Amino acid sequence: MIADSSYRDFLEELAARPFSPEADARCQWLMERNNFGELTDAEREELTGLVRLSQWMSLVRAQAFTLLGRSPVVPTA
């Protein structure tokens, strides 16, 4: 159990912050362009950065959920 409420609040904030819909949409658009071989060098760098950021955020959120003793809620379609 987490004793420090400010630490718990911090973990709650981390757990509540998924990849933004705008960043996700941009990443999806870039991946689609990549599938067709249409990325510029700048877009390829941007896509690489977005993928790394998304992966990092997923790991941080997973750790926050673990420390909070919870599982993430997966949205249903």
PDB file of C-alpha atoms in Angstrom:
ATOM      1  CA  MET A   1       0.000   0.000   0.000  1.00  0.00           C
ATOM      2  CA  ILE A   2       1.219   3.485  -0.833  1.00  0.00           C
ATOM      3  CA  ALA A   3       1.430   5.632   2.294  1.00  0.00           C
ATOM      4  CA  ASP A   4       2.313   9.009   0.767  1.00  0.00           C
ATOM      5  CA  SER A   5      -0.824  10.553  -0.758  1.00  0.00           C
ATOM      6  CA  SER A   6       1.149  12.926  -3.012  1.00  0.00           C
ATOM      7  CA  TYR A   7       3.019   9.923  -4.464  1.00  0.00           C
ATOM      8  CA  ARG A   8      -0.272   8.092  -4.956  1.00  0.00           C
ATOM      9  CA  ASP A   9      -1.763  11.179  -6.631  1.00  0.00           C
ATOM     10  CA  PHE A  10       1.263  11.324  -8.944  1.00  0.00           C
ATOM     11  CA  LEU A  11       0.806   7.651  -9.869  1.00  0.00           C
ATOM     12  CA  GLU A  12      -2.913   8.244 -10.471  1.00  0.00           C
ATOM     13  CA  GLU A  13      -2.030  11.092 -12.849  1.00  0.00           C
ATOM     14  CA  LEU A  14       0.410   8.880 -14.750  1.00  0.00           C
ATOM     15  CA  ALA A  15      -2.095   6.043 -14.978  1.00  0.00           C
ATOM     16  CA  ALA A  16      -4.793   8.387 -16.285  1.00  0.00           C
ATOM     17  CA  ARG A  17      -2.719   9.779 -19.163  1.00  0.00           C
ATOM     18  CA  PRO A  18      -2.907   7.672 -22.293  1.00  0.00           C
ATOM     19  CA  PHE A  19      -1.402   8.730 -25.610  1.00  0.00           C
ATOM     20  CA  SER A  20      -3.480  11.708 -26.767  1.00  0.00           C
ATOM     21  CA  PRO A  21      -6.066  11.096 -29.497  1.00  0.00           C
ATOM     22  CA  GLU A  22      -4.341  13.718 -31.655  1.00  0.00           C
ATOM     23  CA  ALA A  23      -0.932  12.077 -31.316  1.00  0.00           C
ATOM     24  CA  ASP A  24      -2.475   8.661 -31.924  1.00  0.00           C
ATOM     25  CA  ALA A  25      -4.233   9.895 -35.078  1.00  0.00           C
ATOM     26  CA  ARG A  26      -1.008  11.473 -36.338  1.00  0.00           C
ATOM     27  CA  CYS A  27       0.890   8.249 -35.650  1.00  0.00           C
ATOM     28  CA  GLN A  28      -1.751   6.207 -37.496  1.00  0.00           C
ATOM     29  CA  TRP A  29      -1.616   8.576 -40.477  1.00  0.00           C
ATOM     30  CA  LEU A  30       2.179   8.388 -40.609  1.00  0.00           C
ATOM     31  CA  MET A  31       2.113   4.582 -40.337  1.00  0.00           C
ATOM     32  CA  GLU A  32      -0.332   4.419 -43.230  1.00  0.00           C
ATOM     33  CA  ARG A  33       1.929   6.640 -45.352  1.00  0.00           C
ATOM     34  CA  ASN A  34       4.855   4.436 -44.330  1.00  0.00           C
ATOM     35  CA  ASN A  35       2.994   1.326 -45.527  1.00  0.00           C
ATOM     36  CA  PHE A  36       2.743   2.915 -48.970  1.00  0.00           C
ATOM     37  CA  GLY A  37       6.372   4.078 -48.958  1.00  0.00           C
ATOM     38  CA  GLU A  38       5.336   7.740 -48.978  1.00  0.00           C
ATOM     39  CA  LEU A  39       7.126   9.067 -45.868  1.00  0.00           C
ATOM     40  CA  THR A  40       9.587  11.899 -46.134  1.00  0.00           C
ATOM     41  CA  ASP A  41      12.738  11.714 -44.019  1.00  0.00           C
ATOM     42  CA  ALA A  42      11.238  14.243 -41.585  1.00  0.00           C
ATOM     43  CA  GLU A  43       8.017  12.218 -41.300  1.00  0.00           C
ATOM     44  CA  ARG A  44      10.017   9.027 -40.707  1.00  0.00           C
ATOM     45  CA  GLU A  45      11.844  10.739 -37.835  1.00  0.00           C
ATOM     46  CA  GLU A  46       8.539  12.015 -36.461  1.00  0.00           C
ATOM     47  CA  LEU A  47       6.991   8.540 -36.666  1.00  0.00           C
ATOM     48  CA  THR A  48       9.986   7.001 -34.920  1.00  0.00           C
ATOM     49  CA  GLY A  49       9.697   9.583 -32.143  1.00  0.00           C
ATOM     50  CA  LEU A  50       5.952   9.069 -31.734  1.00  0.00           C
ATOM     51  CA  VAL A  51       6.329   5.282 -31.582  1.00  0.00           C
ATOM     52  CA  ARG A  52       9.076   5.564 -28.967  1.00  0.00           C
ATOM     53  CA  LEU A  53       7.008   8.020 -26.934  1.00  0.00           C
ATOM     54  CA  SER A  54       3.955   5.757 -27.116  1.00  0.00           C
ATOM     55  CA  GLN A  55       5.988   2.745 -25.985  1.00  0.00           C
ATOM     56  CA  TRP A  56       7.579   4.713 -23.141  1.00  0.00           C
ATOM     57  CA  MET A  57       4.190   6.025 -21.997  1.00  0.00           C
ATOM     58  CA  SER A  58       2.762   2.499 -22.041  1.00  0.00           C
ATOM     59  CA  LEU A  59       5.586   1.243 -19.843  1.00  0.00           C
ATOM     60  CA  VAL A  60       5.248   4.152 -17.402  1.00  0.00           C
ATOM     61  CA  ARG A  61       1.474   3.681 -17.192  1.00  0.00           C
ATOM     62  CA  ALA A  62       1.855  -0.075 -16.668  1.00  0.00           C
ATOM     63  CA  GLN A  63       4.282   0.544 -13.820  1.00  0.00           C
ATOM     64  CA  ALA A  64       1.920   3.112 -12.281  1.00  0.00           C
ATOM     65  CA  PHE A  65      -0.983   0.648 -12.437  1.00  0.00           C
ATOM     66  CA  THR A  66       1.203  -2.044 -10.873  1.00  0.00           C
ATOM     67  CA  LEU A  67       2.231   0.232  -8.009  1.00  0.00           C
ATOM     68  CA  LEU A  68      -1.402   1.230  -7.495  1.00  0.00           C
ATOM     69  CA  GLY A  69      -2.431  -2.422  -7.439  1.00  0.00           C
ATOM     70  CA  ARG A  70      -4.843  -1.971 -10.332  1.00  0.00           C
ATOM     71  CA  SER A  71      -5.308  -3.080 -13.894  1.00  0.00           C
ATOM     72  CA  PRO A  72      -5.948  -0.603 -16.699  1.00  0.00           C
ATOM     73  CA  VAL A  73      -9.507  -0.293 -17.907  1.00  0.00           C
ATOM     74  CA  VAL A  74      -9.644  -1.261 -21.558  1.00  0.00           C
ATOM     75  CA  PRO A  75     -12.280   0.731 -23.454  1.00  0.00           C
ATOM     76  CA  THR A  76     -14.854  -1.297 -25.328  1.00  0.00           C
ATOM     77  CA  ALA A  77     -15.743  -0.474 -28.897  1.00  0.00           C
TER      78      ALA A  77
END
